[in-house]
mmCIF file of C-alpha atoms in Angstrom:
data_model
loop_
_atom_site.group_PDB
_atom_site.id
_atom_site.type_symbol
_atom_site.label_atom_id
_atom_site.label_comp_id
_atom_site.label_asym_id
_atom_site.label_seq_id
_atom_site.Cartn_x
_atom_site.Cartn_y
_atom_site.Cartn_z
ATOM 1 C CA UNK A 1 -0.088 -0.064 0.083
ATOM 2 C CA UNK A 2 1.393 3.485 -0.971
ATOM 3 C CA UNK A 3 1.031 4.774 2.546
ATOM 4 C CA UNK A 4 3.446 2.116 3.733
ATOM 5 C CA UNK A 5 5.888 3.558 1.180
ATOM 6 C CA UNK A 6 6.380 7.014 2.979
ATOM 7 C CA UNK A 7 6.367 5.244 6.422
ATOM 8 C CA UNK A 8 8.941 2.594 5.387
ATOM 9 C CA UNK A 9 11.171 5.411 3.850
ATOM 10 C CA UNK A 10 10.997 7.452 7.210
ATOM 11 C CA UNK A 11 12.110 4.153 9.171
ATOM 12 C CA UNK A 12 14.937 3.445 6.589
ATOM 13 C CA UNK A 13 16.276 7.029 6.651
ATOM 14 C CA UNK A 14 16.343 7.052 10.331
ATOM 15 C CA UNK A 15 18.504 4.175 10.801
ATOM 16 C CA UNK A 16 20.596 5.218 7.986
ATOM 17 C CA UNK A 17 21.115 8.946 9.083
ATOM 18 C CA UNK A 18 21.596 8.774 12.716
ATOM 19 C CA UNK A 19 23.745 11.890 13.035
ATOM 20 C CA UNK A 20 22.282 15.262 13.372
ATOM 21 C CA UNK A 21 22.070 17.050 9.951
ATOM 22 C CA UNK A 22 22.727 13.982 7.651
ATOM 23 C CA UNK A 23 20.347 12.805 4.802
ATOM 24 C CA UNK A 24 19.424 16.187 3.678
ATOM 25 C CA UNK A 25 18.579 14.915 0.026
ATOM 26 C CA UNK A 26 16.756 11.861 1.568
ATOM 27 C CA UNK A 27 14.581 14.324 3.709
ATOM 28 C CA UNK A 28 13.701 16.444 0.772
ATOM 29 C CA UNK A 29 12.931 13.237 -1.322
ATOM 30 C CA UNK A 30 10.813 12.086 1.446
ATOM 31 C CA UNK A 31 8.815 15.276 1.824
ATOM 32 C CA UNK A 32 7.972 15.186 -1.912
ATOM 33 C CA UNK A 33 6.800 11.511 -1.639
ATOM 34 C CA UNK A 34 4.503 12.674 1.112
ATOM 35 C CA UNK A 35 3.211 15.688 -0.973
ATOM 36 C CA UNK A 36 2.489 13.526 -4.101
ATOM 37 C CA UNK A 37 0.605 10.991 -2.085
ATOM 38 C CA UNK A 38 -1.792 13.548 -0.596
ATOM 39 C CA UNK A 39 -1.828 15.896 -3.634
ATOM 40 C CA UNK A 40 -2.636 13.317 -6.207
ATOM 41 C CA UNK A 41 -5.319 11.351 -4.026
ATOM 42 C CA UNK A 42 -8.799 11.213 -5.527
ATOM 43 C CA UNK A 43 -11.840 11.359 -3.487
ATOM 44 C CA UNK A 44 -9.960 10.009 -0.390
ATOM 45 C CA UNK A 45 -10.806 11.303 3.204
ATOM 46 C CA UNK A 46 -14.303 12.461 4.387
ATOM 47 C CA UNK A 47 -13.960 16.050 4.473
ATOM 48 C CA UNK A 48 -11.930 16.083 1.170
ATOM 49 C CA UNK A 49 -14.961 14.557 -0.417
ATOM 50 C CA UNK A 50 -17.124 17.073 1.083
ATOM 51 C CA UNK A 51 -14.901 19.946 -0.158
ATOM 52 C CA UNK A 52 -14.791 18.695 -3.517
ATOM 53 C CA UNK A 53 -18.664 18.621 -3.749
ATOM 54 C CA UNK A 54 -18.402 22.372 -2.487
ATOM 55 C CA UNK A 55 -15.844 23.026 -5.314
ATOM 56 C CA UNK A 56 -17.984 21.467 -8.030
ATOM 57 C CA UNK A 57 -20.905 23.856 -6.973
ATOM 58 C CA UNK A 58 -18.958 26.906 -6.601
ATOM 59 C CA UNK A 59 -20.422 30.180 -7.881
ATOM 60 C CA UNK A 60 -17.890 31.884 -10.308
ATOM 61 C CA UNK A 61 -19.702 35.163 -9.450
ATOM 62 C CA UNK A 62 -18.191 38.370 -8.224
ATOM 63 C CA UNK A 63 -15.862 37.334 -5.680
ATOM 64 C CA UNK A 64 -15.600 40.995 -4.190
ATOM 65 C CA UNK A 65 -19.235 40.969 -3.626
ATOM 66 C CA UNK A 66 -19.326 37.653 -1.885
ATOM 67 C CA UNK A 67 -20.844 37.659 1.689
ATOM 68 C CA UNK A 68 -18.151 36.156 3.700
ATOM 69 C CA UNK A 69 -19.868 36.652 7.155
ATOM 70 C CA UNK A 70 -22.968 34.652 5.933
ATOM 71 C CA UNK A 71 -21.029 31.888 4.609
ATOM 72 C CA UNK A 72 -19.951 28.812 6.622
ATOM 73 C CA UNK A 73 -16.479 28.621 4.872
ATOM 74 C CA UNK A 74 -13.748 31.221 5.630
ATOM 75 C CA UNK A 75 -12.869 33.841 2.962
ATOM 76 C CA UNK A 76 -9.199 32.438 2.408
ATOM 77 C CA UNK A 77 -10.469 29.074 1.668
ATOM 78 C CA UNK A 78 -13.175 30.352 -0.577
ATOM 79 C CA UNK A 79 -10.742 32.443 -2.431
ATOM 80 C CA UNK A 80 -8.446 29.495 -3.067
ATOM 81 C CA UNK A 81 -11.183 27.562 -4.598
ATOM 82 C CA UNK A 82 -12.371 30.425 -6.667
ATOM 83 C CA UNK A 83 -9.088 31.123 -8.069
ATOM 84 C CA UNK A 84 -8.477 27.631 -9.172
ATOM 85 C CA UNK A 85 -11.970 26.878 -10.286
ATOM 86 C CA UNK A 86 -11.896 30.394 -12.286
ATOM 87 C CA UNK A 87 -8.673 29.374 -13.978
ATOM 88 C CA UNK A 88 -10.193 26.092 -15.214
ATOM 89 C CA UNK A 89 -8.668 23.931 -12.716
ATOM 90 C CA UNK A 90 -9.862 20.803 -10.832
ATOM 91 C CA UNK A 91 -10.213 20.209 -7.148
ATOM 92 C CA UNK A 92 -6.899 17.918 -7.267
ATOM 93 C CA UNK A 93 -5.048 21.047 -7.907
ATOM 94 C CA UNK A 94 -6.359 22.596 -4.670
ATOM 95 C CA UNK A 95 -5.526 19.368 -3.060
ATOM 96 C CA UNK A 96 -1.763 19.655 -4.557
ATOM 97 C CA UNK A 97 -1.458 23.397 -3.439
ATOM 98 C CA UNK A 98 -2.675 22.462 0.091
ATOM 99 C CA UNK A 99 -0.415 19.392 0.411
ATOM 100 C CA UNK A 100 2.579 21.200 -0.734
ATOM 101 C CA UNK A 101 2.239 24.174 1.545
ATOM 102 C CA UNK A 102 1.343 22.351 4.681
ATOM 103 C CA UNK A 103 3.958 19.634 4.190
ATOM 104 C CA UNK A 104 6.873 21.846 3.382
ATOM 105 C CA UNK A 105 6.017 23.965 6.454
ATOM 106 C CA UNK A 106 5.779 20.746 8.665
ATOM 107 C CA UNK A 107 9.140 19.302 7.379
ATOM 108 C CA UNK A 108 10.790 22.752 7.751
ATOM 109 C CA UNK A 109 9.603 23.227 11.533
ATOM 110 C CA UNK A 110 10.610 19.490 12.460
ATOM 111 C CA UNK A 111 13.997 19.937 10.624
ATOM 112 C CA UNK A 112 14.634 23.210 12.524
ATOM 113 C CA UNK A 113 13.594 21.938 16.144
ATOM 114 C CA UNK A 114 13.590 18.233 16.524
ATOM 115 C CA UNK A 115 16.644 16.345 17.294
ATOM 116 C CA UNK A 116 15.823 13.127 15.199
ATOM 117 C CA UNK A 117 13.860 14.581 12.228
ATOM 118 C CA UNK A 118 13.168 11.461 10.543
ATOM 119 C CA UNK A 119 11.670 9.906 13.758
ATOM 120 C CA UNK A 120 9.532 13.030 14.090
ATOM 121 C CA UNK A 121 8.417 12.671 10.705
ATOM 122 C CA UNK A 122 7.427 8.937 11.184
ATOM 123 C CA UNK A 123 5.454 9.870 14.254
ATOM 124 C CA UNK A 124 3.631 12.714 11.812
ATOM 125 C CA UNK A 125 3.091 10.362 9.069
ATOM 126 C CA UNK A 126 1.761 7.521 11.477
ATOM 127 C CA UNK A 127 -0.661 9.529 13.516
ATOM 128 C CA UNK A 128 -1.350 12.730 12.006
ATOM 129 C CA UNK A 129 -0.986 12.614 8.353
ATOM 130 C CA UNK A 130 -4.463 11.565 7.193
ATOM 131 C CA UNK A 131 -6.192 14.125 9.659
ATOM 132 C CA UNK A 132 -4.065 17.058 8.662
ATOM 133 C CA UNK A 133 -3.792 16.348 4.751
ATOM 134 C CA UNK A 134 -7.223 14.786 4.079
ATOM 135 C CA UNK A 135 -9.765 15.880 6.772
ATOM 136 C CA UNK A 136 -9.181 19.358 8.322
ATOM 137 C CA UNK A 137 -8.038 20.996 5.110
ATOM 138 C CA UNK A 138 -8.937 24.674 6.051
ATOM 139 C CA UNK A 139 -7.548 24.239 9.754
ATOM 140 C CA UNK A 140 -4.401 22.597 8.716
ATOM 141 C CA UNK A 141 -3.321 25.942 6.569
ATOM 142 C CA UNK A 142 -4.061 27.945 9.727
ATOM 143 C CA UNK A 143 -1.768 25.294 11.672
ATOM 144 C CA UNK A 144 0.676 25.495 9.094
ATOM 145 C CA UNK A 145 0.904 29.228 9.212
ATOM 146 C CA UNK A 146 1.210 29.097 13.102
ATOM 147 C CA UNK A 147 4.055 26.679 12.575
ATOM 148 C CA UNK A 148 5.677 29.268 10.358
ATOM 149 C CA UNK A 149 5.176 31.921 13.240
ATOM 150 C CA UNK A 150 7.046 29.889 15.790
ATOM 151 C CA UNK A 151 10.375 31.637 15.215
ATOM 152 C CA UNK A 152 8.776 34.955 15.431
ATOM 153 C CA UNK A 153 7.092 33.927 18.658
ATOM 154 C CA UNK A 154 10.179 32.784 20.288
ATOM 155 C CA UNK A 155 11.970 35.884 19.244
ATOM 156 C CA UNK A 156 9.433 38.257 20.187
ATOM 157 C CA UNK A 157 8.787 39.503 16.445
ATOM 158 C CA UNK A 158 5.238 40.398 16.987
ATOM 159 C CA UNK A 159 4.449 42.222 13.809
ATOM 160 C CA UNK A 160 5.263 39.079 11.901
ATOM 161 C CA UNK A 161 3.825 36.791 14.063
ATOM 162 C CA UNK A 162 0.519 38.489 13.918
ATOM 163 C CA UNK A 163 0.558 39.027 10.348
ATOM 164 C CA UNK A 164 0.841 35.234 9.742
ATOM 165 C CA UNK A 165 -2.016 34.531 12.493
ATOM 166 C CA UNK A 166 -4.092 36.899 10.778
ATOM 167 C CA UNK A 167 -3.659 35.043 7.530
ATOM 168 C CA UNK A 168 -4.594 31.924 9.395
ATOM 169 C CA UNK A 169 -7.769 33.459 10.594
ATOM 170 C CA UNK A 170 -8.713 33.766 7.088
ATOM 171 C CA UNK A 171 -8.664 30.000 6.479
ATOM 172 C CA UNK A 172 -10.071 28.855 9.821
ATOM 173 C CA UNK A 173 -11.521 31.135 12.655
ATOM 174 C CA UNK A 174 -10.260 28.853 15.277
ATOM 175 C CA UNK A 175 -6.878 30.608 14.818
ATOM 176 C CA UNK A 176 -8.282 33.733 16.715
ATOM 177 C CA UNK A 177 -7.007 32.085 19.859
ATOM 178 C CA UNK A 178 -3.558 32.400 18.806
ATOM 179 C CA UNK A 179 -3.807 36.006 19.022
ATOM 180 C CA UNK A 180 -3.963 35.767 22.794
ATOM 181 C CA UNK A 181 -0.610 33.661 23.010
ATOM 182 C CA UNK A 182 1.798 36.655 23.099
ATOM 183 C CA UNK A 183 0.044 37.806 26.278
ATOM 184 C CA UNK A 184 1.363 34.315 27.777
ATOM 185 C CA UNK A 185 4.853 34.799 26.606
ATOM 186 C CA UNK A 186 6.235 35.478 30.061
ATOM 187 C CA UNK A 187 3.771 33.900 32.005
ATOM 188 C CA UNK A 188 5.311 31.115 34.187
ATOM 189 C CA UNK A 189 3.547 27.778 34.107
ATOM 190 C CA UNK A 190 2.869 25.954 37.344
ATOM 191 C CA UNK A 191 0.374 23.369 38.208
ATOM 192 C CA UNK A 192 -1.257 25.462 40.806
ATOM 193 C CA UNK A 193 -1.827 28.250 38.099
ATOM 194 C CA UNK A 194 -3.169 25.629 35.580
ATOM 195 C CA UNK A 195 -6.078 24.972 38.119
ATOM 196 C CA UNK A 196 -6.731 28.823 38.379
ATOM 197 C CA UNK A 197 -6.693 29.000 34.482
ATOM 198 C CA UNK A 198 -9.045 26.050 34.311
ATOM 199 C CA UNK A 199 -11.728 28.194 36.347
ATOM 200 C CA UNK A 200 -11.028 31.304 34.191
ATOM 201 C CA UNK A 201 -11.426 29.654 31.121
ATOM 202 C CA UNK A 202 -14.749 28.160 32.333
ATOM 203 C CA UNK A 203 -16.142 31.591 33.027
ATOM 204 C CA UNK A 204 -14.826 32.904 29.725
ATOM 205 C CA UNK A 205 -16.045 30.235 27.305
ATOM 206 C CA UNK A 206 -19.551 29.868 29.082
ATOM 207 C CA UNK A 207 -20.260 33.468 30.229
ATOM 208 C CA UNK A 208 -17.848 36.139 28.602
ATOM 209 C CA UNK A 209 -17.681 34.600 25.036
ATOM 210 C CA UNK A 210 -21.476 34.295 24.144
ATOM 211 C CA UNK A 211 -22.391 37.938 24.162
ATOM 212 C CA UNK A 212 -18.972 38.894 22.466
ATOM 213 C CA UNK A 213 -19.415 36.425 19.619
ATOM 214 C CA UNK A 214 -23.172 37.032 19.399
ATOM 215 C CA UNK A 215 -22.032 40.708 18.422
ATOM 216 C CA UNK A 216 -19.603 39.388 15.978
ATOM 217 C CA UNK A 217 -22.052 36.818 14.566
ATOM 218 C CA UNK A 218 -21.401 35.016 11.475
ATOM 219 C CA UNK A 219 -18.764 31.889 11.009
ATOM 220 C CA UNK A 220 -17.496 32.563 14.374
ATOM 221 C CA UNK A 221 -20.664 32.244 16.371
ATOM 222 C CA UNK A 222 -21.861 29.374 14.176
ATOM 223 C CA UNK A 223 -18.633 27.335 15.037
ATOM 224 C CA UNK A 224 -18.960 28.133 18.864
ATOM 225 C CA UNK A 225 -22.491 27.125 19.097
ATOM 226 C CA UNK A 226 -21.537 23.856 16.856
ATOM 227 C CA UNK A 227 -18.795 23.054 19.265
ATOM 228 C CA UNK A 228 -20.424 23.405 22.460
ATOM 229 C CA UNK A 229 -23.325 21.492 21.300
ATOM 230 C CA UNK A 230 -20.901 18.625 20.080
ATOM 231 C CA UNK A 231 -19.114 18.006 23.411
ATOM 232 C CA UNK A 232 -18.493 14.496 24.804
ATOM 233 C CA UNK A 233 -19.865 12.803 27.905
ATOM 234 C CA UNK A 234 -17.946 12.397 30.923
ATOM 235 C CA UNK A 235 -15.926 9.568 29.730
ATOM 236 C CA UNK A 236 -14.949 11.464 26.843
ATOM 237 C CA UNK A 237 -13.868 14.464 29.065
ATOM 238 C CA UNK A 238 -11.682 12.033 31.210
ATOM 239 C CA UNK A 239 -10.029 10.518 28.244
ATOM 240 C CA UNK A 240 -9.027 13.935 26.819
ATOM 241 C CA UNK A 241 -7.936 15.191 30.148
ATOM 242 C CA UNK A 242 -5.535 11.976 30.417
ATOM 243 C CA UNK A 243 -4.511 12.542 26.880
ATOM 244 C CA UNK A 244 -4.125 16.406 26.718
ATOM 245 C CA UNK A 245 -3.125 17.250 30.350
ATOM 246 C CA UNK A 246 -1.797 14.277 32.352
ATOM 247 C CA UNK A 247 0.415 12.583 29.809
ATOM 248 C CA UNK A 248 2.104 15.739 28.747
ATOM 249 C CA UNK A 249 2.617 16.685 32.411
ATOM 250 C CA UNK A 250 4.223 13.308 33.007
ATOM 251 C CA UNK A 251 6.578 13.689 29.982
ATOM 252 C CA UNK A 252 7.674 17.221 31.122
ATOM 253 C CA UNK A 253 8.364 16.157 34.660
ATOM 254 C CA UNK A 254 10.313 13.097 33.605
ATOM 255 C CA UNK A 255 12.280 15.264 31.163
ATOM 256 C CA UNK A 256 13.104 17.893 33.711
ATOM 257 C CA UNK A 257 13.665 15.942 36.792
ATOM 258 C CA UNK A 258 14.832 12.419 35.925
ATOM 259 C CA UNK A 259 16.658 13.207 32.552
ATOM 260 C CA UNK A 260 17.695 16.683 33.768
ATOM 261 C CA UNK A 261 17.371 17.892 30.073
ATOM 262 C CA UNK A 262 18.340 21.484 28.829
ATOM 263 C CA UNK A 263 15.205 23.873 28.326
ATOM 264 C CA UNK A 264 13.484 22.859 25.211
ATOM 265 C CA UNK A 265 12.810 25.874 22.731
ATOM 266 C CA UNK A 266 9.282 24.828 22.617
ATOM 267 C CA UNK A 267 8.788 25.307 26.402
ATOM 268 C CA UNK A 268 7.638 28.856 25.499
ATOM 269 C CA UNK A 269 4.323 27.259 24.522
ATOM 270 C CA UNK A 270 3.792 25.554 28.013
ATOM 271 C CA UNK A 271 1.232 27.975 29.257
ATOM 272 C CA UNK A 272 -0.690 28.420 25.871
ATOM 273 C CA UNK A 273 -0.775 24.735 25.536
ATOM 274 C CA UNK A 274 -2.274 23.932 28.976
ATOM 275 C CA UNK A 275 -4.766 26.691 28.802
ATOM 276 C CA UNK A 276 -5.974 25.275 25.522
ATOM 277 C CA UNK A 277 -5.885 21.707 26.916
ATOM 278 C CA UNK A 278 -7.887 23.013 29.918
ATOM 279 C CA UNK A 279 -10.609 23.978 27.664
ATOM 280 C CA UNK A 280 -11.316 20.281 26.952
ATOM 281 C CA UNK A 281 -12.667 20.016 30.602
ATOM 282 C CA UNK A 282 -15.320 22.436 29.625
ATOM 283 C CA UNK A 283 -15.907 21.792 25.939
ATOM 284 C CA UNK A 284 -14.348 18.611 24.380
ATOM 285 C CA UNK A 285 -15.244 19.706 21.014
ATOM 286 C CA UNK A 286 -13.687 23.356 21.221
ATOM 287 C CA UNK A 287 -10.678 21.892 23.181
ATOM 288 C CA UNK A 288 -10.164 19.174 20.735
ATOM 289 C CA UNK A 289 -10.299 21.577 17.851
ATOM 290 C CA UNK A 290 -7.776 24.033 19.521
ATOM 291 C CA UNK A 291 -5.462 21.451 20.581
ATOM 292 C CA UNK A 292 -4.539 20.803 16.861
ATOM 293 C CA UNK A 293 -2.599 23.622 16.755
ATOM 294 C CA UNK A 294 0.193 22.175 18.774
ATOM 295 C CA UNK A 295 0.169 18.489 16.976
ATOM 296 C CA UNK A 296 3.466 19.168 15.439
ATOM 297 C CA UNK A 297 4.895 20.898 18.602
ATOM 298 C CA UNK A 298 3.835 17.919 20.606
ATOM 299 C CA UNK A 299 5.439 15.503 18.178
ATOM 300 C CA UNK A 300 8.842 17.599 18.310
ATOM 301 C CA UNK A 301 8.862 17.581 22.186
ATOM 302 C CA UNK A 302 7.648 13.922 22.400
ATOM 303 C CA UNK A 303 10.339 12.439 19.990
ATOM 304 C CA UNK A 304 13.111 14.685 21.664
ATOM 305 C CA UNK A 305 12.259 13.177 24.992
ATOM 306 C CA UNK A 306 12.515 9.572 23.652
ATOM 307 C CA UNK A 307 15.925 10.293 21.913
ATOM 308 C CA UNK A 308 17.052 11.902 25.163
ATOM 309 C CA UNK A 309 15.710 9.034 27.383
ATOM 310 C CA UNK A 310 17.432 6.476 24.938
ATOM 311 C CA UNK A 311 20.650 8.066 25.317
ATOM 312 C CA UNK A 312 20.568 8.404 29.029
ATOM 313 C CA UNK A 313 20.803 4.967 30.333
ATOM 314 C CA UNK A 314 19.834 1.373 29.694
ATOM 315 C CA UNK A 315 16.786 1.666 32.130
ATOM 316 C CA UNK A 316 15.643 4.702 30.370
ATOM 317 C CA UNK A 317 16.020 3.131 26.832
ATOM 318 C CA UNK A 318 13.604 0.656 28.077
ATOM 319 C CA UNK A 319 11.286 2.993 29.462
ATOM 320 C CA UNK A 320 11.404 5.068 26.355
ATOM 321 C CA UNK A 321 10.284 2.250 24.164
ATOM 322 C CA UNK A 322 7.249 1.637 26.256
ATOM 323 C CA UNK A 323 6.219 5.180 26.327
ATOM 324 C CA UNK A 324 6.811 5.557 22.570
ATOM 325 C CA UNK A 325 4.108 3.149 22.077
ATOM 326 C CA UNK A 326 1.386 4.939 24.128
ATOM 327 C CA UNK A 327 0.249 7.551 21.446
ATOM 328 C CA UNK A 328 -0.423 4.769 19.020
ATOM 329 C CA UNK A 329 -2.275 2.810 21.245
ATOM 330 C CA UNK A 330 -4.543 5.728 21.823
ATOM 331 C CA UNK A 331 -5.014 6.665 18.071
ATOM 332 C CA UNK A 332 -5.279 3.208 16.324
ATOM 333 C CA UNK A 333 -8.356 1.617 17.934
ATOM 334 C CA UNK A 334 -10.124 4.904 16.511
ATOM 335 C CA UNK A 335 -8.896 4.028 12.974
ATOM 336 C CA UNK A 336 -10.407 0.161 13.652
ATOM 337 C CA UNK A 337 -13.826 1.606 14.732
ATOM 338 C CA UNK A 338 -16.795 -0.234 12.984
ATOM 339 C CA UNK A 339 -18.787 2.263 10.691
ATOM 340 C CA UNK A 340 -21.270 -0.341 9.351
ATOM 341 C CA UNK A 341 -24.059 1.943 10.345
ATOM 342 C CA UNK A 342 -23.014 4.213 7.662
ATOM 343 C CA UNK A 343 -21.928 1.650 4.953
ATOM 344 C CA UNK A 344 -21.788 -2.020 5.374
ATOM 345 C CA UNK A 345 -18.695 -3.848 6.420
ATOM 346 C CA UNK A 346 -16.811 -0.649 6.835
ATOM 347 C CA UNK A 347 -14.435 0.801 9.508
ATOM 348 C CA UNK A 348 -13.155 4.185 10.130
ATOM 349 C CA UNK A 349 -9.854 3.655 8.137
ATOM 350 C CA UNK A 350 -11.943 3.115 4.926
ATOM 351 C CA UNK A 351 -12.114 6.900 4.681
ATOM 352 C CA UNK A 352 -8.403 6.889 3.390
ATOM 353 C CA UNK A 353 -8.013 3.027 2.552
ATOM 354 C CA UNK A 354 -7.815 1.911 -0.192
ATOM 355 C CA UNK A 355 -6.108 4.630 -1.777
ATOM 356 C CA UNK A 356 -7.205 6.006 -5.024
ATOM 357 C CA UNK A 357 -5.337 8.265 -7.314
ATOM 358 C CA UNK A 358 -6.226 11.085 -9.896
ATOM 359 C CA UNK A 359 -4.100 9.306 -12.285
ATOM 360 C CA UNK A 360 -6.274 6.139 -12.066
ATOM 361 C CA UNK A 361 -9.740 7.731 -11.863
ATOM 362 C CA UNK A 362 -10.933 6.454 -15.249
ATOM 363 C CA UNK A 363 -10.114 2.716 -14.120
ATOM 364 C CA UNK A 364 -13.368 0.868 -13.626
ATOM 365 C CA UNK A 365 -12.360 -0.677 -10.255
ATOM 366 C CA UNK A 366 -11.128 2.697 -8.947
ATOM 367 C CA UNK A 367 -14.560 4.151 -9.911
ATOM 368 C CA UNK A 368 -16.438 1.495 -7.942
ATOM 369 C CA UNK A 369 -14.261 2.144 -4.989
ATOM 370 C CA UNK A 370 -14.767 5.798 -5.286
ATOM 371 C CA UNK A 371 -18.578 5.615 -5.489
ATOM 372 C CA UNK A 372 -18.609 3.211 -2.529
ATOM 373 C CA UNK A 373 -16.631 5.828 -0.513
ATOM 374 C CA UNK A 374 -18.702 8.690 -1.783
ATOM 375 C CA UNK A 375 -21.866 6.747 -0.503
ATOM 376 C CA UNK A 376 -20.004 5.841 3.040
ATOM 377 C CA UNK A 377 -19.050 9.541 3.555
ATOM 378 C CA UNK A 378 -22.385 11.094 2.507
ATOM 379 C CA UNK A 379 -24.354 8.610 4.643
ATOM 380 C CA UNK A 380 -21.901 9.399 7.699
ATOM 381 C CA UNK A 381 -22.456 13.056 7.240
ATOM 382 C CA UNK A 382 -26.253 12.564 6.891
ATOM 383 C CA UNK A 383 -26.500 10.459 9.960
ATOM 384 C CA UNK A 384 -24.182 12.619 12.079
ATOM 385 C CA UNK A 385 -26.265 15.741 11.311
ATOM 386 C CA UNK A 386 -29.650 14.148 12.058
#
C-alpha cells in the first residue's frame, strides 16, 4: 500500500542517517513523496469529498461581492477555490497546493527544532498525516501558518507573528485563539496556576464569550454553538484530560527531573498549550479543535524526549520504548472503529483506504471504490447531522 511507502522510507532513513544534519537530500525526497501521495489522491478522506462537492458547486460570480460573514466557509478557503476554479482547474489542484504548503512547513519546522527529524516525521505520518492532509483542510492551513510563526513568537517579532496568524484566521477562525498567545509569553507555568486557569477559562467560554461572539455573528458564532453542542460525555472528557493534560505533564516532569535535560525551545508554549488543553474540561469539541495547533509541536517535544531517554541509560532506553507506543495505542483503535451503520462492512480507516489516485480515476475498479466511499461519506455526514 502506498501509505507504507512513506512510512517505510522514514524508518529506513532514520536508521541510515543517525547523525544530526545527515540525509538532507533523503529528507527532501521524503517530503516530495508525502506531498504527492496527498496531492494526487482522488476522493480520499471524508472532509476532502465534502470539499470537492463544494468546489464543484462553486459560484464563479463576483468574488468581491461575496458575503463572507454569512457563508459557513472562511474567506481564504473560498478565495483559493475560486482562484483555481476560475482558471479552469480541478479540485485535485487545490489538494496539491494544500499538500505542498502544509507539508513543506511541517518538514521545515521539524527539521529546525527536532533532534531526530526522521523519527518525528515517522510519528507525523503514522498518527496525524491523514487528519491534517485529508480531513481538516482549512484548519491545517491555519496550523501551518502558526508553525511558520514559531520563530517570530520565540524571538518576540510580534508584527510578523500577528500577520501570519491573521492570514491563518482567513482560513479557519479557530486561529483567533493564537492572537492571545503573546500575552502569555512571559507567564510562568505551574500546576497551581493551571487549575486557576481552568476556572478562568470556564467563566470565559460559558459566560464571557457568548455575548461577544453574538455581536460578531457569522462563522465565528456558528462554530462556537456547533462545538459547544458537540461536546462529549464525562467518559470522553476524562479520556481527553488524560491525553491532553496528564500525559504531557508526566513527560515534562520526567524530562526535567529525571533526565535533567536542557530547556526545550518549545517550552515557551507550555502556558498556551495547557490553557488550550484545559478547555477540554469545559468543551471537548472546542478543546479538541484548538489543541490541533500543537500537534506538530507535541510530536517534536515527544520524540526529543524519546531520543534523550534512549541516550540517558539502559533503564531509560527500555522506558522510552514503552512510552513511545502509548500514542499509537490511543489513536489506532479509533481507526479500527466499526462504521457499518454508515456503509456495510466498513471501518473508520476506509475513509482513506484503499488509496485511489487522480491518475487512475478512469479505471473501472477505481470508479467502483470511489462511488462506494462517496456513499459511505455522504451517509456518515447525513446521519451525524440528524
